[in-house]
CSV table of C-alpha atoms and ligand atoms in Angstrom, one decimal:
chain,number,residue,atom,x,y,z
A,1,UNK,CA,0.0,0.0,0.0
A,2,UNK,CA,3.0,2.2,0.4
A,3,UNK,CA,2.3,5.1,-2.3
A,4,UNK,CA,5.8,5.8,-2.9
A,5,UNK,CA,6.2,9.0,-0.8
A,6,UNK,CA,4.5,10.4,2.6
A,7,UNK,CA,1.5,12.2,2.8
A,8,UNK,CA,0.8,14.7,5.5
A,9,UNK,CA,-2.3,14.4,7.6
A,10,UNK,CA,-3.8,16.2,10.5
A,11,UNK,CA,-7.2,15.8,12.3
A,12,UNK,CA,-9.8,18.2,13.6
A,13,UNK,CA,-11.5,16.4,16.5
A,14,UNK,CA,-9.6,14.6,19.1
A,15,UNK,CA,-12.0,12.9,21.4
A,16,UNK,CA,-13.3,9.1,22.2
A,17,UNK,CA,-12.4,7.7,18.7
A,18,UNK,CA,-8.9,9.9,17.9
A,19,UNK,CA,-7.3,7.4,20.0
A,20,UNK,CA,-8.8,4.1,17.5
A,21,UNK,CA,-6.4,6.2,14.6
A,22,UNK,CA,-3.8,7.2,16.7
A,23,UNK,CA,-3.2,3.7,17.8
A,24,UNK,CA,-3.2,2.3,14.2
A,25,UNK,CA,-1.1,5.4,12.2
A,26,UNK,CA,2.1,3.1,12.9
A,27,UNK,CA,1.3,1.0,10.2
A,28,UNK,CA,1.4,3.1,7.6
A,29,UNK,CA,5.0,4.6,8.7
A,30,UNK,CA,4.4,6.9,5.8
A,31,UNK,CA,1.4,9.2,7.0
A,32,UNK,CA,3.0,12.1,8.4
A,33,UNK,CA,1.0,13.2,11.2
A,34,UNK,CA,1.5,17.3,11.1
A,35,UNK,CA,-0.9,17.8,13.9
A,36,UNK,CA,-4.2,18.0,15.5
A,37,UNK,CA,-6.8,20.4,16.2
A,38,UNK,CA,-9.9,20.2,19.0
A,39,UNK,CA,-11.8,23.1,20.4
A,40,UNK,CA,-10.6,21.7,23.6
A,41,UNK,CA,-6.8,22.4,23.5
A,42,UNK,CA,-6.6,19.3,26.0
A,43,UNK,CA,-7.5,16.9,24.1
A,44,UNK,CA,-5.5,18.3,21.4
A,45,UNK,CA,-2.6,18.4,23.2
A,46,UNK,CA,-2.8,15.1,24.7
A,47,UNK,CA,-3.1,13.7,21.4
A,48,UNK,CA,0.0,15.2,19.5
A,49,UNK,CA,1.8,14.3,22.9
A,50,UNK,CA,1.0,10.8,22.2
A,51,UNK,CA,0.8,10.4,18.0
A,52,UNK,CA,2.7,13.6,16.9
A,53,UNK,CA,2.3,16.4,14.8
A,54,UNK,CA,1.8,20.3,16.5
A,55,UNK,CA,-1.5,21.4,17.8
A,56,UNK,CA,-3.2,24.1,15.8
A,57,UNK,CA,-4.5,27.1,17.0
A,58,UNK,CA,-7.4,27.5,15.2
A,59,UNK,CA,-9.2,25.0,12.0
A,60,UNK,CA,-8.0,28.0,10.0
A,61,UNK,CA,-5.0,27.8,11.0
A,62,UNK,CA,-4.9,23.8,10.0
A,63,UNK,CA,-6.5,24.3,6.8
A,64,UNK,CA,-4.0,26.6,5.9
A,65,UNK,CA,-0.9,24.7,6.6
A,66,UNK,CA,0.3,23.4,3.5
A,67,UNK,CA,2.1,20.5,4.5
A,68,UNK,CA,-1.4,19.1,5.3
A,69,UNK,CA,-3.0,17.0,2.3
A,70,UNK,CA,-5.7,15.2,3.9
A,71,UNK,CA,-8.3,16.4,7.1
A,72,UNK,CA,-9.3,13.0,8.7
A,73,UNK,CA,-12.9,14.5,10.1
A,74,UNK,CA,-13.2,13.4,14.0
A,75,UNK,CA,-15.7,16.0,15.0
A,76,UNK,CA,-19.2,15.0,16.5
A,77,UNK,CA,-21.5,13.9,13.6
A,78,UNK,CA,-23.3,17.2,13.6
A,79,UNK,CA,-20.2,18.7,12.5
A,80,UNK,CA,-19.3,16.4,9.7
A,81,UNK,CA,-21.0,18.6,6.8
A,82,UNK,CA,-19.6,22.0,7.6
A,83,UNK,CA,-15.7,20.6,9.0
A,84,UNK,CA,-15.7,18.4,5.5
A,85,UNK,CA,-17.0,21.2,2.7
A,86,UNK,CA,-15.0,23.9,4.9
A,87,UNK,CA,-11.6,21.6,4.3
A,88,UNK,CA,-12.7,20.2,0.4
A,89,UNK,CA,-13.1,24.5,-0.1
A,90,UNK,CA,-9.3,24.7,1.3
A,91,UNK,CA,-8.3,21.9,-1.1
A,92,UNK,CA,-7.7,19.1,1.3
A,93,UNK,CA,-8.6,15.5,0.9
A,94,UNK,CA,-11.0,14.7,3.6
A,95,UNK,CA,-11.6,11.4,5.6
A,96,UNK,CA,-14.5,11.9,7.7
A,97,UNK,CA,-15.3,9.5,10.4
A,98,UNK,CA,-19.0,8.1,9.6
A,99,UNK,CA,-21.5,9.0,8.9
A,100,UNK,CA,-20.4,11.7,5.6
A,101,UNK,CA,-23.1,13.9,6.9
A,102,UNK,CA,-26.5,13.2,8.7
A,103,UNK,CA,-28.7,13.9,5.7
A,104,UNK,CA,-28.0,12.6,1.6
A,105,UNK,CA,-28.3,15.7,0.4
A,106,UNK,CA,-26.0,17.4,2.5
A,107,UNK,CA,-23.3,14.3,1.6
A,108,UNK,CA,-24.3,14.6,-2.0
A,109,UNK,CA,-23.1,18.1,-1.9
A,110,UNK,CA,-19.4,16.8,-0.9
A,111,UNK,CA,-19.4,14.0,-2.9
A,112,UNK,CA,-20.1,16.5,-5.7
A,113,UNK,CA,-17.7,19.4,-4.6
A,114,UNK,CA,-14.6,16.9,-3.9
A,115,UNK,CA,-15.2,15.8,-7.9
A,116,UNK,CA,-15.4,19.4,-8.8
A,117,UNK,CA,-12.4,20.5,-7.0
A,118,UNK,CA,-10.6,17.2,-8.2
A,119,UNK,CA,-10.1,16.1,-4.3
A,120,UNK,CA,-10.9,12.8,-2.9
A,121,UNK,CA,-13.3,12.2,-0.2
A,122,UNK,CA,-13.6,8.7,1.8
A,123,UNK,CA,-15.6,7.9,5.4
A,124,UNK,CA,-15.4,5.3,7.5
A,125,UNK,CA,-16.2,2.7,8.7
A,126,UNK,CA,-12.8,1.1,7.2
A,127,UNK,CA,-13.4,-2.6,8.8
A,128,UNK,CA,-13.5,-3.7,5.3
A,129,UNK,CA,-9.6,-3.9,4.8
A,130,UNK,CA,-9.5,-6.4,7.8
A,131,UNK,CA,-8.2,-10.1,7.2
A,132,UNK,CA,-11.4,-11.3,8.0
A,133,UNK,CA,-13.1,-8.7,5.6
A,134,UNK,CA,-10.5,-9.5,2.6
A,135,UNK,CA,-10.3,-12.9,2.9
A,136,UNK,CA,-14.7,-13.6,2.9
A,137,UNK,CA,-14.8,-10.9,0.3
A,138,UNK,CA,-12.2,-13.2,-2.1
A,139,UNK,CA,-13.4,-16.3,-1.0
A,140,UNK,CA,-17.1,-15.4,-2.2
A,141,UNK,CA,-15.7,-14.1,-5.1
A,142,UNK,CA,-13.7,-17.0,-5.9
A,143,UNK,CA,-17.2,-18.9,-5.7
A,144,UNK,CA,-16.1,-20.9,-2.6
A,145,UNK,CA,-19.9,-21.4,-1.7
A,146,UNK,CA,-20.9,-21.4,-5.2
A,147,UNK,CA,-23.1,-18.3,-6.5
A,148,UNK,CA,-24.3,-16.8,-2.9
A,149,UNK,CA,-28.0,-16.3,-2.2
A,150,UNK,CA,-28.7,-15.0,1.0
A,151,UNK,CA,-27.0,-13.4,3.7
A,152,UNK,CA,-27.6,-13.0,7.6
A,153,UNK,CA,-25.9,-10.2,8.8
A,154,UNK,CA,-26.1,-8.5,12.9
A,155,UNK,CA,-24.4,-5.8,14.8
A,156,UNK,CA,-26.2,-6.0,17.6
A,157,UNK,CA,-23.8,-4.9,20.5
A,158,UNK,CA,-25.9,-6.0,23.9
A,159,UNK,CA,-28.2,-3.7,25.7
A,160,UNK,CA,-26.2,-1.0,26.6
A,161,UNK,CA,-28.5,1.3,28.5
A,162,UNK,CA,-28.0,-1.4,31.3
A,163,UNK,CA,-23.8,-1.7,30.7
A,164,UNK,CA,-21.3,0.7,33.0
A,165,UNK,CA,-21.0,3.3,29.7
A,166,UNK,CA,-20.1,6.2,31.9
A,167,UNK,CA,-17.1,4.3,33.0
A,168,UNK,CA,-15.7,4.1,29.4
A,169,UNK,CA,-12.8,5.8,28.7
A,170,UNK,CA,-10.6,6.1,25.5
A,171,UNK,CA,-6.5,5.2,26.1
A,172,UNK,CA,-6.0,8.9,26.4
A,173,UNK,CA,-9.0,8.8,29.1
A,174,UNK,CA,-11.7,10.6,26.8
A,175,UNK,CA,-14.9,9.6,27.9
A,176,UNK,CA,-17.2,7.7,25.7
A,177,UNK,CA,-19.6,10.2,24.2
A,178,UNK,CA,-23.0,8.1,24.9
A,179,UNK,CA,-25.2,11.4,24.2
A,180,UNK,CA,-23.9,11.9,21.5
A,181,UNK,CA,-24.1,7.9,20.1
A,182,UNK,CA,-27.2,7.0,21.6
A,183,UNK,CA,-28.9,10.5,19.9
A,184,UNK,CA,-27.5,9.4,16.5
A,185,UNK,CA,-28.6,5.6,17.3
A,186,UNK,CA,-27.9,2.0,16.9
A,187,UNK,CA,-27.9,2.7,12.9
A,188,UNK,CA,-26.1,5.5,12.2
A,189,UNK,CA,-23.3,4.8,14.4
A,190,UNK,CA,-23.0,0.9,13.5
A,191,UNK,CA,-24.9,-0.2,10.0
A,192,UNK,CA,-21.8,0.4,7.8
A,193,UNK,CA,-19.4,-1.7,9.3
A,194,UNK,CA,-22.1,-4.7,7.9
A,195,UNK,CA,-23.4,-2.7,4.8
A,196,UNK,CA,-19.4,-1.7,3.5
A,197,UNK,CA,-18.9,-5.6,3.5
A,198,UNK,CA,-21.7,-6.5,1.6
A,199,UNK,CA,-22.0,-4.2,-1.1
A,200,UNK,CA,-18.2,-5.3,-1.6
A,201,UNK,CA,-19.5,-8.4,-2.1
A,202,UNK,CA,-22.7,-8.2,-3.9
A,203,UNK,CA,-23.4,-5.0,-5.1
A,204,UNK,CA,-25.3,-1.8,-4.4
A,205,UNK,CA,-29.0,-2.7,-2.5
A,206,UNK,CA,-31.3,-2.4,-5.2
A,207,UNK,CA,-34.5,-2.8,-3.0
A,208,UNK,CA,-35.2,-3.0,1.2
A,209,UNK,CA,-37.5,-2.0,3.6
A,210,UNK,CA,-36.6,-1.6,7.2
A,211,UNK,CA,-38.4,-1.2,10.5
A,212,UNK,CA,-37.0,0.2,13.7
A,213,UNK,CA,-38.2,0.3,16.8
A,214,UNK,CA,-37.2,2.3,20.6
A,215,UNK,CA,-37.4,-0.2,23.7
A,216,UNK,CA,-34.6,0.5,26.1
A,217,UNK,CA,-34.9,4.4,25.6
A,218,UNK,CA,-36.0,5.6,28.3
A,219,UNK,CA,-33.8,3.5,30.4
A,220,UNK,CA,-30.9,5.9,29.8
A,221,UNK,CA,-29.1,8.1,32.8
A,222,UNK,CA,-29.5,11.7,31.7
A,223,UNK,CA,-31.6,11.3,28.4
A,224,UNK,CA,-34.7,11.7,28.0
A,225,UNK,CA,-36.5,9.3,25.5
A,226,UNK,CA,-37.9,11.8,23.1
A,227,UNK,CA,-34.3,12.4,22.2
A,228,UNK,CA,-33.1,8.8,21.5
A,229,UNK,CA,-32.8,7.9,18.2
A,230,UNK,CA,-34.7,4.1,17.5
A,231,UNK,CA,-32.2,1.5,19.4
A,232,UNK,CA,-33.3,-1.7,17.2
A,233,UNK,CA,-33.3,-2.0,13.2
A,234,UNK,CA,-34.5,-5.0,11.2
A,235,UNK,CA,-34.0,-4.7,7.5
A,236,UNK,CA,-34.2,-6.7,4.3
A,237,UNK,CA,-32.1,-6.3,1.7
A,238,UNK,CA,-32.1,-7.3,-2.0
A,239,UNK,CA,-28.3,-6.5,-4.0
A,240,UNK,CA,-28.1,-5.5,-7.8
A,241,UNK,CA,-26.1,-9.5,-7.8
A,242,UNK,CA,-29.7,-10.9,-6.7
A,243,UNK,CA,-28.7,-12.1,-3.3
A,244,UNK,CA,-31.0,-11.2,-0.6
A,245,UNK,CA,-30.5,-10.5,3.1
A,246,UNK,CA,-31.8,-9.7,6.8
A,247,UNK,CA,-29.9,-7.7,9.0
A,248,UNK,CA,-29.9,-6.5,12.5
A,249,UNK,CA,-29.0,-3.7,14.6
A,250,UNK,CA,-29.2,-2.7,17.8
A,251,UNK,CA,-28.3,-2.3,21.3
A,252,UNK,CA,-30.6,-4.1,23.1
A,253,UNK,CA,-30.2,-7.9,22.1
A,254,UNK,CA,-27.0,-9.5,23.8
A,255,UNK,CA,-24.1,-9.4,21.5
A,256,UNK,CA,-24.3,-10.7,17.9
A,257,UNK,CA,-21.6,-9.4,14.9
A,258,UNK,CA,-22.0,-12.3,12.8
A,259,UNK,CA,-22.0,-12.6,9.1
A,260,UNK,CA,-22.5,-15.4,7.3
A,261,UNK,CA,-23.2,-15.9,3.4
A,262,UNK,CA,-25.1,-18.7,2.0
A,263,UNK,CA,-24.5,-20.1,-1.4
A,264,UNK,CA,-25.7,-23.2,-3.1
A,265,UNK,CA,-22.3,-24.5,-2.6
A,266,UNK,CA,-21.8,-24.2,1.4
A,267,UNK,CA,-21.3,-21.4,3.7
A,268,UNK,CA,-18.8,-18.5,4.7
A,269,UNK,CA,-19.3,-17.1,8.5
A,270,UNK,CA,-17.1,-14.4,10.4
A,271,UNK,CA,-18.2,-14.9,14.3
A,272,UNK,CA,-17.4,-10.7,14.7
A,273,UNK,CA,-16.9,-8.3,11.7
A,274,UNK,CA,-15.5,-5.9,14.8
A,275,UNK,CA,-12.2,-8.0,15.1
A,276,UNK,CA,-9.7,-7.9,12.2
A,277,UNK,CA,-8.2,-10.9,12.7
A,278,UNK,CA,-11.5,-13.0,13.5
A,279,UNK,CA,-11.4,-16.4,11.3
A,280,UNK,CA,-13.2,-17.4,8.5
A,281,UNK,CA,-15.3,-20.1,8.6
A,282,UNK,CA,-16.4,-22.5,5.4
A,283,UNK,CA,-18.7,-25.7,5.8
A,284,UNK,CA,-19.2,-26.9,2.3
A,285,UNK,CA,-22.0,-28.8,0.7
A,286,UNK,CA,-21.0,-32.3,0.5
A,287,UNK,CA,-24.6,-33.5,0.3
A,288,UNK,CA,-28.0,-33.4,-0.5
A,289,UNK,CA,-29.5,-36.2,1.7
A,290,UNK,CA,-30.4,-36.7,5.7
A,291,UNK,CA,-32.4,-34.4,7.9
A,292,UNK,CA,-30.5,-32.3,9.8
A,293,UNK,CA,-27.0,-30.4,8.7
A,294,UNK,CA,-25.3,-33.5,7.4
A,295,UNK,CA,-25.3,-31.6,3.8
A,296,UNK,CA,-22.8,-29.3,4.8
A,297,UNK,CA,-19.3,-30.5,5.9
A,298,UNK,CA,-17.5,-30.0,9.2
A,299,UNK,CA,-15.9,-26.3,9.4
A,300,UNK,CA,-12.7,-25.4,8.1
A,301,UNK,CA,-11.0,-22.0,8.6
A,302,UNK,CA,-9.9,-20.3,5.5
A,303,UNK,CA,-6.1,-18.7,5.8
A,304,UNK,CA,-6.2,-15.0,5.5
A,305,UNK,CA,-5.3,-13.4,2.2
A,306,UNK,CA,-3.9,-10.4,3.8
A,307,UNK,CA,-0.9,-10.3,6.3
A,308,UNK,CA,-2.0,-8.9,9.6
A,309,UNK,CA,-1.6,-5.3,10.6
A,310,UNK,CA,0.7,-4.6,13.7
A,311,UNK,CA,-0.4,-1.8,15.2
A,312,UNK,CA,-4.5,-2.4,16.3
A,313,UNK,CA,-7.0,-1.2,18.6
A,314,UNK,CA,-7.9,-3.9,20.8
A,315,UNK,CA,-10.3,-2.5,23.3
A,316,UNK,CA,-13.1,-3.7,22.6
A,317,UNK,CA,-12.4,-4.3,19.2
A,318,UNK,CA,-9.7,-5.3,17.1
A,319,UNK,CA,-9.7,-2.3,14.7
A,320,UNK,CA,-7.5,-1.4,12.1
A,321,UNK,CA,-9.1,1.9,11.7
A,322,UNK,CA,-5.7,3.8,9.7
A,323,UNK,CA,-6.5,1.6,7.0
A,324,UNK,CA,-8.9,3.9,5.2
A,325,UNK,CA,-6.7,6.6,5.8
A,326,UNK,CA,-4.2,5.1,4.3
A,327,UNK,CA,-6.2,3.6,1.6
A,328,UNK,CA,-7.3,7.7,0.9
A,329,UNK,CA,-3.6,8.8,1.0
A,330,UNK,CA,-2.1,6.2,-1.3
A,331,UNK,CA,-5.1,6.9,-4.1
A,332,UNK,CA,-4.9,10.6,-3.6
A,333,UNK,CA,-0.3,10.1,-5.0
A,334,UNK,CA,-1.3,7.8,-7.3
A,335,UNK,CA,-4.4,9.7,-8.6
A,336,UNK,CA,-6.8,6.7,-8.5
A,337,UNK,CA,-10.0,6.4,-6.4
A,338,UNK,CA,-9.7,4.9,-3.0
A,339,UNK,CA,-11.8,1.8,-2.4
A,340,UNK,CA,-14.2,3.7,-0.2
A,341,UNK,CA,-14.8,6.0,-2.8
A,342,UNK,CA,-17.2,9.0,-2.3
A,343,UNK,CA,-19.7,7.4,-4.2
A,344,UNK,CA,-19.4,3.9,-2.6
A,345,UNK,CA,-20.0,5.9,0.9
A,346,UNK,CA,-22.4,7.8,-0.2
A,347,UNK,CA,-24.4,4.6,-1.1
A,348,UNK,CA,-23.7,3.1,1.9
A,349,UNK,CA,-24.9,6.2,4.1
A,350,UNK,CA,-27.8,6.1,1.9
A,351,UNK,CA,-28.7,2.8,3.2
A,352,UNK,CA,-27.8,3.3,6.6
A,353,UNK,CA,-30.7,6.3,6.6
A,354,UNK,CA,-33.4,4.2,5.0
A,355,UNK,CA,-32.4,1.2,7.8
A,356,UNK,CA,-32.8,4.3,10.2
A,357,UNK,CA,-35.6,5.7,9.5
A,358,UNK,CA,-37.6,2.1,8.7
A,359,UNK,CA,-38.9,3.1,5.8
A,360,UNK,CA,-40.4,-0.8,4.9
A,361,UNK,CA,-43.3,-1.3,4.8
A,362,UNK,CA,-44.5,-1.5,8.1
A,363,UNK,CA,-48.7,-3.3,7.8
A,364,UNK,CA,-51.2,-3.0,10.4
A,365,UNK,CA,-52.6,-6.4,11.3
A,366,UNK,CA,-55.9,-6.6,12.1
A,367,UNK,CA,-56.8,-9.6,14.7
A,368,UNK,CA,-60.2,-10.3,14.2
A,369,UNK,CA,-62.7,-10.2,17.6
A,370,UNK,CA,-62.2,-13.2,19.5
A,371,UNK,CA,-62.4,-15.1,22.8
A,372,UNK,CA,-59.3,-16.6,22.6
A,373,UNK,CA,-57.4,-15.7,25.6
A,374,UNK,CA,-54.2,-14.9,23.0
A,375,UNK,CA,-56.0,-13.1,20.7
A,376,UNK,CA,-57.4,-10.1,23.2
A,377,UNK,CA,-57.8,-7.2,21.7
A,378,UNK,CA,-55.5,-6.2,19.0
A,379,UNK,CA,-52.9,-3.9,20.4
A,380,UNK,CA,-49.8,-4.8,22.1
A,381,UNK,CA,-51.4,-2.9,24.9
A,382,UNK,CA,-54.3,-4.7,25.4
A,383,UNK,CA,-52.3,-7.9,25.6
A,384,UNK,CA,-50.1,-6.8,28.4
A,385,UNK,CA,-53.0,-5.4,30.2
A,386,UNK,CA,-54.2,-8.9,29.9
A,387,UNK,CA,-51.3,-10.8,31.9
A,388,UNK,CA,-51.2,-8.6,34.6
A,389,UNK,CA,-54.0,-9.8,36.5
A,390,UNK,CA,-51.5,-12.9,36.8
A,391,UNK,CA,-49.1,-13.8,39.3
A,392,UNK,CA,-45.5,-13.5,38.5
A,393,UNK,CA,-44.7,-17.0,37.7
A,394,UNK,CA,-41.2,-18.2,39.8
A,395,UNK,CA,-39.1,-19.9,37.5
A,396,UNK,CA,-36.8,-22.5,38.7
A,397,UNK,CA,-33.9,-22.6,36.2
A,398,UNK,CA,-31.0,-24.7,36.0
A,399,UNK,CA,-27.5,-23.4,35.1
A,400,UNK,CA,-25.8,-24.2,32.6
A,401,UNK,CA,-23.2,-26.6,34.2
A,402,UNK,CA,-26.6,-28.2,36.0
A,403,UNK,CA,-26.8,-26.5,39.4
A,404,UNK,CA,-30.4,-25.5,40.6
A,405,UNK,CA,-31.0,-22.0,41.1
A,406,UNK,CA,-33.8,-20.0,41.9
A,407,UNK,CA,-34.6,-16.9,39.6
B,1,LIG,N1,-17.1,6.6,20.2
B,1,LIG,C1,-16.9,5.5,19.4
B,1,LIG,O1,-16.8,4.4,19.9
B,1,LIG,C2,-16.6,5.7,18.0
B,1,LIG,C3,-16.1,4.7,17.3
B,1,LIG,C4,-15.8,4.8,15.9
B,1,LIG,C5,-16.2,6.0,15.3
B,1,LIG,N2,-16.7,7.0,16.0
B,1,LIG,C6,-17.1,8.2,15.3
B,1,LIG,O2,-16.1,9.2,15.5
B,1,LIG,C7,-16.6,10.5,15.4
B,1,LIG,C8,-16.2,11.2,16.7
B,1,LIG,O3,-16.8,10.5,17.8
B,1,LIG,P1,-16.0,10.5,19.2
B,1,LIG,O4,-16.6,9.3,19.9
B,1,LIG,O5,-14.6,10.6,19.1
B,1,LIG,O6,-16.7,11.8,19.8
B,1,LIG,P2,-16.0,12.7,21.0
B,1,LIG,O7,-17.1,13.6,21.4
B,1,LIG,O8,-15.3,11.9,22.0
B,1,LIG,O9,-15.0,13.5,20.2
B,1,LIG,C9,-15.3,14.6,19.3
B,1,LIG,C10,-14.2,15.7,19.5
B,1,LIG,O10,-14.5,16.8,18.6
B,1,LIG,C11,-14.2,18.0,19.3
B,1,LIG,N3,-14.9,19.1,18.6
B,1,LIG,C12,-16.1,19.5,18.8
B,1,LIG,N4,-16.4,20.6,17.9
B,1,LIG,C13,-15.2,20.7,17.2
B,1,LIG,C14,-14.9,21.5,16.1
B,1,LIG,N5,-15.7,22.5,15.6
B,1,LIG,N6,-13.6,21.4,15.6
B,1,LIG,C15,-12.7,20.5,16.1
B,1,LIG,N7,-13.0,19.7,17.1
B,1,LIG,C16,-14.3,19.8,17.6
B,1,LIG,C17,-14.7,17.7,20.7
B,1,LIG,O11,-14.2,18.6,21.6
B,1,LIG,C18,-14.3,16.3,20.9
B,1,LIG,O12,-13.0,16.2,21.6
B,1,LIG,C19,-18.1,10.3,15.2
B,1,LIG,O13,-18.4,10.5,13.9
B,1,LIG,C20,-18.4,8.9,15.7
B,1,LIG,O14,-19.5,8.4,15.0
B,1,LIG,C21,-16.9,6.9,17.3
């Protein structure tokens, strides 16, 4: 990936997710960190202290620094639209941390004034260079499983109203932002690091309907619900290659990052698109007879097609998050588009915002009158107003390694 010569970089916003580059910019010796801006000096400070460069006064004051070829765009994602045109009108390459901007026609614009100004423009997520990403990616290409048909995909990161979130901290000891998140939502902040994998795979999503939901929103600290953006999605997607999918997001159902793609030839699963180095897993069709999952063959893990990167993340997550930096600063030497092109993220924002705002079709379903006890009414309502002339039922409930427990 190595373009040849460096390329000078410096980032405006320095918070929660600055550290997830920082930590990762030592793989790609040849990004020259010139420095940082934040409208908190702190966190500015504490970042060139740690990952280099000089902290800027003012965004003017980085824009016009010469040595600086590409803005990476950490602000909040309110800020995304204005720090992004401001820098493309300066003449700098911008990588903006997802999403582009909170509305399509406000990332159309950018997409449109990075071609007119001849600059390039890429967003994250950048999970897509990852050996796990790479190697499913050339493995369905490679018709491993045969053509694929359908795909299962879920970022669903556990119910994290009821998790310790104030106690979060960045390696620098930013504190995670959870206003900020849970107002965006479970979508916004999450769908691409599925959807960038996919349309790699099979195409732009030709057709989809989604429906969201809020159930966990007004169990958070200093929120109130009306500002909490839907905290579960459920979509279906078709792609222009004629494989279809479901996918999930959310933060309410325990943890789930799986992806698995289904072809008529066997199937290709990564347990957690969130770490880089997570294996890939074929079972191949070896049959069509028997009952149960005797057509498909025992798993085998697929070697990675890409070396792994050195410098990660791992919090949480095993992230190699410079990579689409990188990937940005190596097309804008060589003049060719990056692989998270401006229009390949604009697509992919596009169908992060229809998963967001559920715009399936969502039918009303009319239970006709009846006296079954299951069937009261025909609200949600109605039915819970039903089961609470009951007693709470006690549940005995045995553990998993067989002791008795009361709930
Ligand atoms: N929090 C995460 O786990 C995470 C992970 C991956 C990506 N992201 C994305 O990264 C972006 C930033 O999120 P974060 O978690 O770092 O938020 P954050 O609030 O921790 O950091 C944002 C920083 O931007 C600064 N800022 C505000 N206005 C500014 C301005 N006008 N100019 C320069 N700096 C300004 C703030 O002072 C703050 O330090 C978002 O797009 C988010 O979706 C977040």
């Amino acid at each position: 990936m190595n373009p040849g010569r460096s390329v000078g970089i410096a980032f405006a916003g320095c918070g929660y997710a600055a550290d997830f580059y920082g930590a990762t910019l030592p793989n790609y010796p040849w990004l020259d960190v010139r420095g940082a801006y934040d409208v908190r000096t702190d966190r500015a400070r504490s970042f060139v202290r740690e990952y280099g460069g000089c902290v800027y006064d003012s965004f003017d004051q980085l824009l016009a620094d010469p040595s600086v070829d590409v803005l990476v765009n950490l602000t909040p994602v309110t800020l995304h639209h204005s720090t992004t045109k401001a820098a493309l009108n300066a003449g700098k390459h911008v990588y903006s941390e997802k999403p582009l901007a909170t509305r399509l026609d406000e990332a159309s614009e950018l997409v449109l004034l990075a071609r007119q100004r001849g600059l390039l423009l890429s967003s994250a997520p950048s999970t897509v260079f990852s050996q796990a990403a790479q190697t499913l990616i050339q493995a369905v290409g490679d018709g491993l499983i045969g053509r694929p048909r359908l795909v299962h995909a879920a970022l669903d990161m556990g119910a994290l109203a009821f998790m310790a979130y104030t106690d979060w901290h960045s390696r620098r000891g930013v504190p995670w932002p959870f206003e900020d998140e849970v107002r965006n939502g479970c979508v916004m902040e999450h769908a691409g690091y599925q959807l960038s994998w996919l349309v790699a795979m099979f195409g732009p999503v030709v057709r989809m309907a989604a429906h969201t939901a809020s159930l966990l929103a007004d169990e958070w600290s200093t929120l109130d619900a009306g500002e909490v953006a839907p905290d579960v999605s459920l979509g279906f997607l078709e792609f222009a290659d004629g494989t279809v999918g479901r996918i999930s997001i959310g933060w309410v159902a325990p943890t789930d990052q799986t992806l698995t793609v289904i072809g008529d030839r066997g199937t290709l699963t990564v347990g957690d698109v969130w770490q880089a180095s997570e294996p890939v897993v074929l079972r191949r069709r070896v049959g069509t007879n028997g009952k149960d999952h005797s057509y498909l063959a025992e798993p085998e893990q697929l070697p990675f097609v890409v070396p792994a990167a050195e410098h990660r993340y791992v919090d949480t997550h095993d992230l190699t998050v410079g990579a689409g930096v990188a990937d940005l600063a190596r097309a804008a030497v060589r003049d060719e588009q990056p692989f998270l092109s401006a229009d390949y993220c604009l697509h992919v924002l596009d169908v992060s915002l229809r998963l967001a705002a559920g715009t399936g079709v969502a039918e009303t379903v009319t239970v006709p009158a009846s006296t079954d006890s299951k069937l009261l009414g025909c609200s949600i309502e109605s039915l819970a107003t039903a089961g609470r002339g009951h007693a709470p039922t006690s549940w005995p409930t045995v553990g998993l390694a067989g002791e008795k427990r009361r709930a």
